[in-house]
Tab-separated table of C-alpha atoms and ligand atoms in Angstrom:
chain	number	residue	atom	x	y	z
A	573	LYS	CA	-9.781	5.536	-21.374
A	574	ALA	CA	-9.894	2.071	-19.886
A	575	LYS	CA	-10.587	0.219	-23.143
A	576	THR	CA	-7.210	-1.543	-23.212
A	577	PHE	CA	-4.097	-1.760	-21.042
A	578	ARG	CA	-2.316	0.654	-23.405
A	579	THR	CA	-5.089	3.258	-23.636
A	580	TRP	CA	-5.217	3.268	-19.816
A	581	LEU	CA	-1.433	3.810	-19.623
A	582	GLU	CA	-1.765	6.665	-22.128
A	583	HIS	CA	-4.452	8.173	-19.920
A	584	LEU	CA	-2.271	7.834	-16.807
A	585	GLN	CA	0.562	9.524	-18.638
A	586	SER	CA	-1.656	12.369	-19.862
A	587	VAL	CA	-2.795	13.165	-16.304
A	588	GLY	CA	0.719	12.887	-14.832
A	589	ARG	CA	0.087	9.688	-12.887
A	590	LEU	CA	2.627	7.505	-14.696
A	591	ALA	CA	6.193	7.524	-13.357
A	592	VAL	CA	8.488	6.469	-16.203
A	593	ILE	CA	11.677	4.942	-14.807
A	594	ASP	CA	14.464	4.830	-17.388
A	595	LYS	CA	17.233	3.943	-14.932
A	596	LYS	CA	18.172	0.264	-15.236
A	597	VAL	CA	16.584	-1.742	-12.414
A	598	SER	CA	17.072	-5.248	-11.133
A	599	LEU	CA	14.320	-7.872	-11.418
A	600	GLU	CA	15.029	-9.015	-7.909
A	601	PHE	CA	13.542	-6.655	-5.293
A	602	GLU	CA	14.604	-3.310	-6.840
A	603	LEU	CA	11.645	-3.132	-9.234
A	604	ALA	CA	9.184	-4.089	-6.480
A	605	ALA	CA	10.775	-1.631	-4.041
A	606	ILE	CA	10.340	1.322	-6.416
A	607	ALA	CA	6.776	0.335	-7.321
A	608	LYS	CA	5.992	0.050	-3.606
A	609	LYS	CA	7.499	3.473	-2.838
A	610	LEU	CA	5.038	4.934	-5.341
A	611	ASP	CA	2.126	2.722	-4.238
A	612	GLY	CA	-1.082	4.731	-3.980
A	613	LYS	CA	0.568	7.725	-5.667
A	614	LYS	CA	1.732	6.837	-9.171
A	615	SER	CA	1.794	3.928	-11.559
A	616	THR	CA	5.264	2.795	-12.540
A	617	TYR	CA	6.608	2.066	-16.029
A	618	PHE	CA	10.082	0.525	-16.038
A	619	THR	CA	11.683	0.849	-19.463
A	620	GLN	CA	15.000	-0.853	-18.585
A	621	VAL	CA	14.673	-3.992	-16.499
A	622	GLU	CA	18.071	-5.660	-16.505
A	623	ASP	CA	18.792	-6.478	-20.174
A	624	TYR	CA	15.221	-7.283	-21.171
A	625	ALA	CA	13.648	-5.592	-24.177
A	626	VAL	CA	10.229	-5.857	-22.518
A	627	PRO	CA	9.182	-3.032	-20.145
A	628	VAL	CA	7.309	-3.668	-16.886
A	629	VAL	CA	4.327	-1.788	-15.471
A	630	SER	CA	2.942	-1.937	-11.934
A	631	GLY	CA	0.145	-0.230	-10.015
A	632	ILE	CA	-2.273	0.679	-12.825
A	633	CYS	CA	-4.978	1.407	-10.216
A	634	SER	CA	-3.970	1.908	-6.610
A	635	THR	CA	-6.707	4.044	-5.068
A	636	ARG	CA	-10.490	3.744	-4.936
A	637	VAL	CA	-10.644	6.876	-7.061
A	638	ASP	CA	-8.497	5.223	-9.778
A	639	PHE	CA	-10.859	2.260	-9.971
A	640	ALA	CA	-13.914	4.534	-9.955
A	641	GLU	CA	-12.391	6.546	-12.793
A	642	ALA	CA	-11.700	3.402	-14.825
A	643	LEU	CA	-15.339	2.411	-14.265
A	644	GLU	CA	-16.443	5.910	-15.317
A	645	THR	CA	-18.202	6.552	-12.033
A	646	ASP	CA	-17.372	7.900	-8.570
A	647	GLN	CA	-16.382	6.195	-5.323
A	648	TYR	CA	-19.947	6.066	-4.034
A	649	GLU	CA	-21.621	4.803	-7.225
A	650	MET	CA	-18.877	2.266	-7.868
A	651	ILE	CA	-20.370	-0.505	-5.715
A	652	PRO	CA	-23.947	-0.177	-7.090
A	653	LYS	CA	-22.458	-0.210	-10.623
A	654	PHE	CA	-20.444	-3.333	-9.866
A	655	ILE	CA	-23.493	-5.084	-8.352
A	656	LYS	CA	-25.536	-4.286	-11.455
A	657	ALA	CA	-22.846	-5.724	-13.737
A	658	VAL	CA	-22.532	-8.902	-11.656
A	659	THR	CA	-26.280	-9.466	-11.955
A	660	SER	CA	-26.517	-8.632	-15.686
A	661	PRO	CA	-23.432	-9.951	-17.512
A	662	LEU	CA	-22.896	-9.101	-21.193
A	663	PRO	CA	-21.627	-11.920	-23.469
A	664	CYS	CA	-18.221	-11.450	-25.108
A	665	ARG	CA	-17.645	-10.890	-28.843
A	666	LEU	CA	-15.398	-13.475	-30.461
A	667	VAL	CA	-13.078	-11.885	-33.034
A	668	GLU	CA	-10.759	-13.393	-35.649
A	669	ASP	CA	-6.996	-13.579	-35.090
A	670	GLU	CA	-6.431	-10.660	-37.502
A	671	GLU	CA	-8.434	-8.358	-35.226
A	672	ALA	CA	-6.647	-9.499	-32.076
A	673	PRO	CA	-3.345	-7.729	-31.292
A	674	VAL	CA	-2.447	-10.494	-28.808
A	675	LYS	CA	-2.008	-12.775	-31.835
A	676	GLU	CA	0.661	-10.579	-33.441
A	677	ASN	CA	3.304	-13.024	-32.170
A	678	ILE	CA	2.742	-16.741	-31.658
A	679	ILE	CA	5.392	-18.950	-30.052
A	680	LYS	CA	4.905	-22.686	-29.696
A	681	ASP	CA	8.448	-24.047	-29.540
A	682	ASN	CA	11.377	-23.673	-27.163
A	683	ILE	CA	9.380	-21.636	-24.669
A	684	ASP	CA	11.525	-20.171	-21.920
A	685	LEU	CA	9.448	-17.792	-19.837
A	686	MET	CA	12.336	-16.195	-17.948
A	687	LYS	CA	14.162	-15.492	-21.221
A	688	MET	CA	11.066	-13.950	-22.782
A	689	PHE	CA	9.681	-11.816	-19.957
A	690	PRO	CA	11.058	-9.845	-16.998
A	691	ILE	CA	9.158	-11.699	-14.286
A	692	PRO	CA	10.165	-10.165	-10.936
A	693	VAL	CA	11.031	-11.462	-7.492
A	694	HIS	CA	8.998	-9.306	-5.107
A	695	HIS	CA	9.689	-10.093	-1.433
A	696	GLU	CA	12.673	-11.202	0.645
A	697	LYS	CA	11.639	-14.824	1.294
A	698	ASP	CA	9.746	-15.472	-1.969
A	699	SER	CA	10.760	-18.788	-3.503
A	700	GLY	CA	11.535	-17.151	-6.848
A	701	ASN	CA	10.129	-15.225	-9.799
A	702	TYR	CA	6.350	-14.881	-9.769
A	703	ILE	CA	3.654	-13.874	-12.229
A	704	THR	CA	1.203	-12.069	-9.943
A	705	ALA	CA	-1.148	-10.345	-12.367
A	706	GLY	CA	-2.354	-12.915	-14.883
A	707	LEU	CA	-6.055	-13.505	-15.456
A	708	PHE	CA	-6.321	-17.266	-15.167
A	709	ILE	CA	-9.039	-18.440	-17.543
A	710	VAL	CA	-10.519	-21.950	-17.679
A	711	ARG	CA	-13.626	-23.419	-19.277
A	712	ASP	CA	-16.352	-25.680	-17.891
A	713	PRO	CA	-16.501	-28.475	-20.506
A	714	VAL	CA	-20.188	-29.129	-19.778
A	715	THR	CA	-21.679	-25.614	-19.934
A	716	ARG	CA	-18.777	-24.140	-21.987
A	717	LYS	CA	-18.867	-21.127	-19.648
A	718	GLN	CA	-15.455	-19.742	-18.742
A	719	ASN	CA	-14.205	-18.825	-15.268
A	720	VAL	CA	-11.652	-16.131	-14.529
A	721	SER	CA	-9.530	-15.541	-11.430
A	722	ILE	CA	-6.004	-14.507	-10.508
A	723	HIS	CA	-3.558	-17.015	-9.032
A	724	ARG	CA	0.009	-16.480	-7.963
A	725	LEU	CA	2.255	-18.360	-10.386
A	726	GLN	CA	5.782	-19.395	-9.497
A	727	VAL	CA	8.144	-19.882	-12.424
A	728	SER	CA	9.174	-23.474	-11.701
A	729	GLY	CA	10.908	-24.258	-14.998
A	730	LYS	CA	11.357	-22.920	-18.541
A	731	ASP	CA	7.747	-23.643	-19.431
A	732	LYS	CA	6.277	-24.689	-16.099
A	733	LEU	CA	4.460	-22.772	-13.366
A	734	GLY	CA	3.461	-23.680	-9.812
A	735	ALA	CA	0.017	-22.308	-8.881
A	736	LEU	CA	-1.896	-21.655	-5.684
A	737	ILE	CA	-5.491	-22.562	-6.483
A	738	LEU	CA	-7.660	-22.203	-3.384
A	739	PRO	CA	-10.882	-24.257	-3.263
A	740	ARG	CA	-13.176	-22.076	-5.360
A	741	HIS	CA	-14.397	-22.223	-8.953
A	742	THR	CA	-11.130	-22.885	-10.808
A	743	PHE	CA	-10.273	-25.546	-8.251
A	744	HIS	CA	-13.675	-27.207	-8.695
A	745	LEU	CA	-13.226	-27.463	-12.482
A	746	TYR	CA	-9.677	-28.752	-12.026
A	747	LYS	CA	-10.768	-31.457	-9.572
A	748	GLN	CA	-13.462	-32.627	-11.994
A	749	ALA	CA	-10.881	-32.915	-14.782
A	750	GLU	CA	-8.359	-34.612	-12.503
A	751	GLU	CA	-10.886	-37.193	-11.328
A	752	ALA	CA	-11.467	-38.074	-14.985
A	753	GLY	CA	-7.662	-38.345	-15.417
A	754	ARG	CA	-7.548	-35.290	-17.701
A	755	PRO	CA	-5.588	-32.020	-17.531
A	756	LEU	CA	-7.559	-28.765	-17.278
A	757	GLU	CA	-6.762	-26.373	-20.093
A	758	CYS	CA	-6.059	-22.789	-19.080
A	759	ALA	CA	-4.892	-19.452	-20.435
A	760	ILE	CA	-3.175	-16.691	-18.482
A	761	ALA	CA	-3.773	-13.155	-19.778
A	762	ILE	CA	-1.267	-10.527	-18.600
A	763	GLY	CA	-1.829	-6.808	-19.195
A	764	VAL	CA	-5.553	-6.209	-19.608
A	765	ASP	CA	-7.592	-3.048	-19.008
A	766	PRO	CA	-8.328	-2.196	-15.343
A	767	VAL	CA	-12.069	-2.876	-15.679
A	768	THR	CA	-11.520	-6.451	-16.860
A	769	LEU	CA	-8.879	-6.846	-14.157
A	770	LEU	CA	-11.378	-5.798	-11.470
A	771	ALA	CA	-14.152	-7.936	-12.971
A	772	SER	CA	-11.907	-11.004	-12.599
A	773	GLN	CA	-12.308	-10.658	-8.842
A	774	ALA	CA	-16.119	-10.675	-8.774
A	775	SER	CA	-17.688	-13.010	-6.224
A	776	THR	CA	-20.195	-14.812	-8.398
A	777	PRO	CA	-22.201	-18.000	-8.232
A	778	PHE	CA	-20.448	-20.867	-10.013
A	779	GLY	CA	-21.056	-20.669	-13.764
A	780	VAL	CA	-20.810	-16.919	-14.271
A	781	ASP	CA	-18.057	-15.788	-16.678
A	782	GLU	CA	-16.207	-12.794	-15.225
A	783	LEU	CA	-15.290	-11.616	-18.744
A	784	GLU	CA	-19.028	-11.082	-19.285
A	785	ILE	CA	-19.107	-8.954	-16.126
A	786	ALA	CA	-16.266	-6.933	-17.652
A	787	GLY	CA	-18.479	-6.444	-20.718
A	788	ALA	CA	-21.377	-5.218	-18.566
A	789	LEU	CA	-19.083	-2.790	-16.730
A	790	ARG	CA	-17.712	-1.486	-20.028
A	791	ASN	CA	-21.189	-1.201	-21.607
A	792	GLU	CA	-19.931	-3.148	-24.608
A	793	PRO	CA	-18.998	-6.781	-25.156
A	794	LEU	CA	-15.372	-7.573	-24.381
A	795	GLU	CA	-13.558	-8.691	-27.521
A	796	VAL	CA	-12.031	-12.127	-27.109
A	797	VAL	CA	-10.077	-14.434	-29.381
A	798	ARG	CA	-9.693	-18.227	-29.376
A	799	CYS	CA	-6.317	-19.519	-28.159
A	800	GLU	CA	-3.879	-21.506	-30.360
A	801	THR	CA	-3.402	-24.700	-28.359
A	802	VAL	CA	-6.323	-24.689	-25.902
A	803	ASP	CA	-10.102	-24.253	-26.216
A	804	ILE	CA	-10.168	-20.939	-24.325
A	805	ASP	CA	-11.105	-17.384	-25.323
A	806	VAL	CA	-8.866	-14.585	-24.060
A	807	PRO	CA	-9.099	-10.761	-24.164
A	808	ALA	CA	-8.008	-9.803	-27.697
A	809	TYR	CA	-6.085	-6.743	-26.469
A	810	ALA	CA	-4.129	-8.483	-23.701
A	811	GLU	CA	-0.419	-7.760	-23.835
A	812	ILE	CA	0.641	-11.381	-23.284
A	813	VAL	CA	-1.184	-14.718	-23.111
A	814	LEU	CA	0.318	-17.944	-21.790
A	815	GLU	CA	-1.600	-21.042	-22.888
A	816	GLY	CA	-1.322	-24.298	-20.996
A	817	LYS	CA	-2.877	-26.999	-18.880
A	818	ILE	CA	-2.992	-27.863	-15.197
A	819	LEU	CA	-1.615	-31.387	-15.048
A	820	PRO	CA	-3.652	-34.114	-13.322
A	821	HIS	CA	-2.127	-35.914	-10.321
A	822	VAL	CA	1.010	-33.749	-10.327
A	823	ARG	CA	2.011	-31.612	-7.323
A	824	GLU	CA	5.352	-29.862	-6.879
A	825	PRO	CA	6.798	-27.478	-4.281
A	826	GLU	CA	5.568	-23.869	-4.464
A	827	GLY	CA	6.213	-20.941	-2.111
A	828	PRO	CA	6.846	-19.368	0.292
A	829	PHE	CA	5.354	-16.201	-1.136
A	830	GLY	CA	4.639	-12.776	0.394
A	831	GLU	CA	0.847	-12.486	0.459
A	832	PHE	CA	-1.882	-9.847	0.963
A	833	PRO	CA	-1.875	-9.922	4.813
A	834	LYS	CA	1.814	-8.863	4.645
A	835	TYR	CA	3.001	-12.305	5.780
A	836	TYR	CA	4.290	-15.266	3.802
A	837	GLY	CA	2.093	-18.041	2.489
A	838	PRO	CA	3.923	-21.335	3.187
A	839	ARG	CA	5.761	-23.676	0.847
A	840	SER	CA	3.913	-26.882	-0.010
A	841	ASP	CA	3.168	-29.178	-2.937
A	842	LYS	CA	0.782	-27.457	-5.344
A	843	GLU	CA	-0.710	-27.778	-8.815
A	844	VAL	CA	1.525	-27.478	-11.868
A	845	VAL	CA	0.751	-25.624	-15.118
A	846	GLN	CA	2.513	-26.846	-18.280
A	847	ILE	CA	2.755	-24.011	-20.829
A	848	THR	CA	1.925	-25.029	-24.414
A	849	ALA	CA	2.108	-21.681	-26.260
A	850	VAL	CA	2.767	-17.980	-25.740
A	851	THR	CA	1.164	-15.212	-27.771
A	852	HIS	CA	1.829	-11.499	-27.378
A	853	ARG	CA	1.385	-8.081	-28.917
A	854	ASN	CA	4.242	-6.427	-30.778
A	855	ASN	CA	6.467	-4.704	-28.200
A	856	PRO	CA	4.653	-6.359	-25.305
A	857	ILE	CA	4.505	-4.782	-21.854
A	858	PHE	CA	4.765	-7.059	-18.825
A	859	TYR	CA	2.549	-6.230	-15.864
A	860	THR	CA	3.147	-7.123	-12.229
A	861	ILE	CA	1.125	-6.513	-9.073
A	862	VAL	CA	3.277	-6.024	-5.982
A	863	PRO	CA	1.632	-8.290	-3.397
A	864	ALA	CA	-0.023	-6.534	-0.429
A	865	GLY	CA	0.140	-3.162	-2.218
A	866	TYR	CA	-2.993	-1.061	-2.583
A	867	GLU	CA	-3.648	-2.451	-6.055
A	868	HIS	CA	-3.724	-6.006	-4.732
A	869	LEU	CA	-5.799	-5.070	-1.676
A	870	LEU	CA	-8.374	-3.017	-3.582
A	871	LEU	CA	-8.733	-5.571	-6.372
A	872	GLY	CA	-9.972	-7.984	-3.740
A	873	GLY	CA	-11.756	-5.397	-1.627
A	874	ILE	CA	-14.038	-3.661	-4.128
A	875	PRO	CA	-15.748	-6.809	-5.474
A	876	ARG	CA	-16.020	-8.095	-1.903
A	877	GLU	CA	-17.788	-4.874	-0.917
A	878	ALA	CA	-20.310	-5.444	-3.718
A	879	SER	CA	-21.035	-8.936	-2.465
A	880	LEU	CA	-21.118	-7.844	1.200
A	881	PHE	CA	-23.514	-4.986	0.437
A	882	GLN	CA	-25.957	-7.413	-1.194
A	883	THR	CA	-25.824	-9.880	1.705
A	884	ILE	CA	-26.414	-7.189	4.337
A	885	ARG	CA	-29.210	-5.629	2.293
A	886	GLN	CA	-31.144	-8.912	2.514
A	887	THR	CA	-31.480	-8.512	6.260
A	888	VAL	CA	-31.017	-4.749	6.769
A	889	PRO	CA	-32.548	-3.025	3.716
A	890	THR	CA	-31.400	0.395	4.904
A	891	VAL	CA	-27.687	-0.406	4.596
A	892	LYS	CA	-26.042	2.684	3.067
A	893	ALA	CA	-22.478	1.668	2.296
A	894	VAL	CA	-19.781	-0.855	3.151
A	895	HIS	CA	-16.012	-0.506	3.252
A	896	MET	CA	-13.355	-3.206	3.415
A	897	SER	CA	-10.562	-1.043	4.794
A	898	PRO	CA	-6.907	-1.369	3.660
A	899	GLY	CA	-5.671	-1.615	7.271
A	900	GLY	CA	-7.746	-4.785	7.501
A	901	THR	CA	-6.104	-5.957	4.230
A	902	CYS	CA	-9.407	-5.173	2.425
A	903	ARG	CA	-10.557	-8.635	3.523
A	904	TYR	CA	-10.652	-8.962	7.326
A	905	HIS	CA	-12.298	-5.694	8.401
A	906	ALA	CA	-15.740	-4.548	7.258
A	907	ILE	CA	-17.137	-1.120	8.099
A	908	VAL	CA	-20.870	-0.834	7.487
A	909	SER	CA	-23.142	2.195	7.642
A	910	ILE	CA	-26.888	1.795	8.084
A	911	LYS	CA	-29.893	4.011	8.604
A	912	LYS	CA	-31.127	2.288	11.726
A	913	ARG	CA	-34.931	2.121	11.877
A	914	ASN	CA	-35.310	-0.665	14.434
A	915	GLU	CA	-33.227	-1.338	17.511
A	916	GLY	CA	-31.000	-4.386	17.023
A	917	GLU	CA	-30.509	-3.970	13.273
A	918	ALA	CA	-26.813	-3.180	13.648
A	919	LYS	CA	-26.296	-6.576	15.260
A	920	ASN	CA	-28.155	-8.278	12.397
A	921	ALA	CA	-25.831	-6.449	9.992
A	922	ILE	CA	-22.856	-7.873	11.923
A	923	PHE	CA	-24.174	-11.428	11.570
A	924	ALA	CA	-24.884	-10.884	7.876
A	925	ALA	CA	-21.312	-9.693	7.353
A	926	PHE	CA	-19.885	-12.791	9.071
A	927	ALA	CA	-22.135	-14.953	6.905
A	928	ASN	CA	-21.009	-13.208	3.713
A	929	SER	CA	-17.371	-14.311	3.814
A	930	PHE	CA	-15.250	-16.443	6.111
A	931	ASP	CA	-12.476	-13.889	5.651
A	932	ILE	CA	-14.417	-11.226	7.584
A	933	LYS	CA	-13.115	-11.117	11.132
A	934	HIS	CA	-14.052	-7.726	12.616
A	935	VAL	CA	-17.175	-5.751	11.715
A	936	VAL	CA	-17.931	-2.169	12.725
A	937	VAL	CA	-21.468	-0.845	12.168
A	938	VAL	CA	-22.088	2.896	12.300
A	939	ASP	CA	-24.938	5.286	11.561
A	940	GLU	CA	-25.273	6.643	8.048
A	941	GLU	CA	-23.780	10.076	8.790
A	942	VAL	CA	-20.394	8.607	9.701
A	943	ASP	CA	-18.026	8.659	6.688
A	944	ILE	CA	-16.911	5.045	6.563
A	945	PHE	CA	-14.125	5.814	4.083
A	946	ASN	CA	-12.492	8.080	6.679
A	947	MET	CA	-10.954	5.769	9.270
A	948	GLU	CA	-10.494	8.589	11.779
A	949	GLU	CA	-14.278	9.059	11.735
A	950	VAL	CA	-14.759	5.320	12.212
A	951	GLU	CA	-12.375	5.297	15.173
A	952	TRP	CA	-14.273	8.266	16.609
A	953	ALA	CA	-17.507	6.287	16.385
A	954	ILE	CA	-15.873	3.345	18.192
A	955	ALA	CA	-14.488	5.736	20.809
A	956	THR	CA	-17.746	7.550	21.545
A	957	ARG	CA	-20.666	5.323	20.529
A	958	PHE	CA	-19.592	1.895	21.703
A	959	GLN	CA	-19.738	0.131	25.080
A	960	ALA	CA	-18.350	-3.400	25.134
A	961	GLU	CA	-20.875	-4.477	27.764
A	962	LYS	CA	-23.834	-4.209	25.365
A	963	ASP	CA	-22.461	-3.383	21.908
A	964	LEU	CA	-19.905	-6.154	21.399
A	965	ILE	CA	-20.515	-9.495	19.694
A	966	VAL	CA	-17.855	-12.188	19.978
A	967	VAL	CA	-17.962	-15.652	18.406
A	968	HIS	CA	-15.165	-18.151	18.971
A	969	GLY	CA	-14.047	-21.138	16.912
A	970	ALA	CA	-15.338	-19.931	13.562
A	971	GLN	CA	-13.636	-20.433	10.217
A	972	GLY	CA	-11.466	-17.519	9.185
A	973	SER	CA	-8.560	-16.902	6.837
A	974	LYS	CA	-5.745	-19.445	6.866
A	975	LEU	CA	-3.394	-16.588	5.898
A	976	ASP	CA	-4.200	-14.773	9.179
A	977	PRO	CA	-1.296	-16.006	11.346
A	978	SER	CA	-3.195	-15.338	14.582
A	979	THR	CA	-5.754	-18.063	13.741
A	980	ASN	CA	-5.307	-21.757	14.444
A	981	ASN	CA	-4.946	-22.885	10.832
A	982	GLY	CA	-7.850	-20.626	9.893
A	983	VAL	CA	-10.022	-21.231	12.953
A	984	GLY	CA	-10.425	-18.161	15.118
A	985	SER	CA	-12.669	-15.584	16.752
A	986	LYS	CA	-14.977	-13.034	15.161
A	987	MET	CA	-15.898	-9.723	16.706
A	988	GLY	CA	-18.579	-7.165	15.868
A	989	PHE	CA	-18.861	-3.575	17.140
A	990	ASP	CA	-22.294	-1.945	17.180
A	991	CYS	CA	-21.397	1.763	17.111
A	992	THR	CA	-24.872	3.018	16.253
A	993	VAL	CA	-26.602	5.508	18.503
A	994	PRO	CA	-29.564	4.062	20.496
A	995	LEU	CA	-32.810	5.119	18.793
A	996	ASN	CA	-34.328	6.342	22.048
A	997	SER	CA	-31.345	8.428	23.148
A	998	GLU	CA	-31.904	11.981	24.275
A	999	PRO	CA	-31.296	14.247	21.174
A	1000	MET	CA	-28.501	16.478	22.588
A	1001	LYS	CA	-26.527	13.522	23.894
A	1002	TYR	CA	-25.178	12.389	20.512
A	1003	LEU	CA	-25.519	15.675	18.639
A	1004	ARG	CA	-22.287	16.224	16.723
A	1005	ILE	CA	-20.821	19.689	17.358
A	1006	GLN	CA	-20.999	21.928	14.322
A	1007	ILE	CA	-19.920	25.457	13.414
A	1008	PRO	CA	-22.683	27.042	11.297
A	1009	GLY	CA	-21.324	28.215	7.908
A	1010	TYR	CA	-18.201	26.001	8.116
A	1011	ASP	CA	-18.819	24.254	4.796
A	1012	GLN	CA	-19.370	27.534	2.953
A	1013	ILE	CA	-16.097	29.153	4.069
A	1014	ASN	CA	-13.655	29.703	1.199
A	1015	LEU	CA	-10.285	30.208	2.875
A	1016	GLU	CA	-8.837	32.050	-0.108
A	1017	GLU	CA	-11.126	34.955	0.731
A	1018	TYR	CA	-9.473	35.200	4.178
A	1019	ILE	CA	-5.827	34.243	3.615
A	1020	ASN	CA	-3.719	35.518	0.736
B	1106	FMN	N1	-6.652	-16.834	-5.261
B	1106	FMN	C1	-6.048	-18.042	-5.177
B	1106	FMN	O1	-6.727	-19.057	-5.030
B	1106	FMN	N2	-4.689	-18.160	-5.270
B	1106	FMN	C2	-3.890	-17.094	-5.477
B	1106	FMN	O2	-2.668	-17.234	-5.559
B	1106	FMN	C3	-4.500	-15.806	-5.615
B	1106	FMN	N3	-3.750	-14.716	-5.878
B	1106	FMN	C4	-4.354	-13.515	-6.094
B	1106	FMN	C5	-3.586	-12.411	-6.457
B	1106	FMN	C6	-4.165	-11.186	-6.713
B	1106	FMN	C7	-3.311	-10.016	-7.131
B	1106	FMN	C8	-5.559	-11.041	-6.561
B	1106	FMN	C9	-6.221	-9.723	-6.819
B	1106	FMN	C10	-6.335	-12.134	-6.190
B	1106	FMN	C11	-5.755	-13.376	-5.965
B	1106	FMN	N4	-6.519	-14.496	-5.625
B	1106	FMN	C12	-5.909	-15.718	-5.489
B	1106	FMN	C13	-7.961	-14.386	-5.421
B	1106	FMN	C14	-8.790	-14.920	-6.573
B	1106	FMN	O3	-8.303	-14.478	-7.817
B	1106	FMN	C15	-10.255	-14.470	-6.413
B	1106	FMN	O4	-10.732	-14.889	-5.191
B	1106	FMN	C16	-11.184	-14.946	-7.504
B	1106	FMN	O5	-12.384	-14.219	-7.425
B	1106	FMN	C17	-11.502	-16.423	-7.409
B	1106	FMN	O6	-12.323	-16.717	-8.493
B	1106	FMN	P1	-13.177	-18.067	-8.633
B	1106	FMN	O7	-13.976	-18.226	-7.382
B	1106	FMN	O8	-14.013	-17.782	-9.842
B	1106	FMN	O9	-12.213	-19.207	-8.866
C-alpha cells in the first residue's frame, strides 16, 4: 500500500479517505483552508489549482492510525517498530534511470518553479509561496553517507529558494562546505511514500542515512537513483525532484512563516538554494503539508516518541509508552506511562525526558493503566493523583524552543508532573471504580 506516493493515494481512495476536489481553487489560502478543514479526517486531492496542469495533494497521513497503517502495524507497536528500524538501517538499492519514474522528465534550462508547480501560500502573514514537504537530501563528502530532513523552502526567485536550516545535521554539513568556500549540493524530493516521509524525521546520531531507515521500515531496500547535476541519490518513485546547491556565504531574507506552534517564525537572512535541475514523473502530483496541521505535528511527534522512549528506558526500564500530544504541538508536551517499581522513578523519568530534547517543556508521568493517548484520562490523572507540594518539578532558565513565544529567545522554565500513585498507598484509596461486565456488554442486544 505504502510503496510509493501513488500506491498510497490509490489505497486512500479505495478506503474512502481521499477527498477529490474538482472545483477550481486558488493557490493563495483557499487550498490550505480546504485541506485544513479536512485535517485529521481526509486527505485532499486538488485537481484544478488555478490554471496549473499539476494537481496538489495534502494530508496523506493525519492520524496516528494512518501512520501505523502505512507502517503495517498498530498504534502501540508503531514506536517499537520505528526504534528497531532506527537501530538497524537497510542500505538503499541504486537503480538505473530507466527504472526510475522520477527521471521521466528532465529539465535543466529556463527553470521557473512557480510556472512549473502549484506551490501554495498557506497562512495570512507568510512571506510567499512555500514548499513545505520536500525531503531535503545532502551527502557527507567524507563518509558518502546521505542525510535527509525537511526544511521549509520559500520560493525567492524563478530558480532560487530560501531555506530555514536549524543547527542539526544538514546545517553541520553545510557549515563544513561553507568554511571550505564550497556550496553544498542538495536534492529536494517531493511526493514520496508515507513511510519514507516519516523516516526523514528520525532522530539519529550524525552519519545515519534516513533513507536506510525507510528501507528497514519497509522491509526492503528503498530504490534510489543518482541525480543529474548533483552527486545525490533520491527516491526513484518520487513525484518531483529539485536538484541544487546551498550557496556559500550567501544569506537573503526569508519568512515570516506560519510554523508548527501555530505562530509565525520571524523574517531574517537565511541560506539560499540555487536550483540546477528539475526531474519529475509523467503527470506529476505536487504535495504540500499545511503547517501546524496534524500531518506536520505527527511527522515530528512519532519519531520523537521513539527517541524519547529509548532515553527514558535507560533510566526507567519499566517505561510502557510515551506520547507527544498534539495539544502540545507534538513537541512540547510528553506524557509517559511507567510501571513504577521503586518510589521516585517517575521523577527520574521526568529528568530523562528533559534530557532527551530541549523542545520538551512539560512532562506528565502516569501509571501504566492510564491510557496516555486519551487526554481526558491524562487530565483525570493530573486532577486526582497529583499534589503540587510533592509531585511537581520546576526548573528555570533552561533551553527550550525558540519558536515558543513565551520563552525568552528559547530560554524558559520546565515543569514535570508526577501523577503516579504512591507505592505504599492504601489499596482502596486509588482503586478505579468499575462496573463488572461493562466491557462485555453489546449494546445492540439491548437497544434496537
Ligand atoms: N527543520 C528545520 O531546520 N527547518 C525547517 O524549516 C523545518 N521544517 C519542517 C517541516 C516539516 C513539515 C517537518 C515534518 C519538519 C521540519 N523540520 C524543519 C524538522 C526537521 O526536518 C527534522 O528535525 C529533521 O529530523 C532534522 O534532520 P537532521 O538532524 O538529520 O538534519
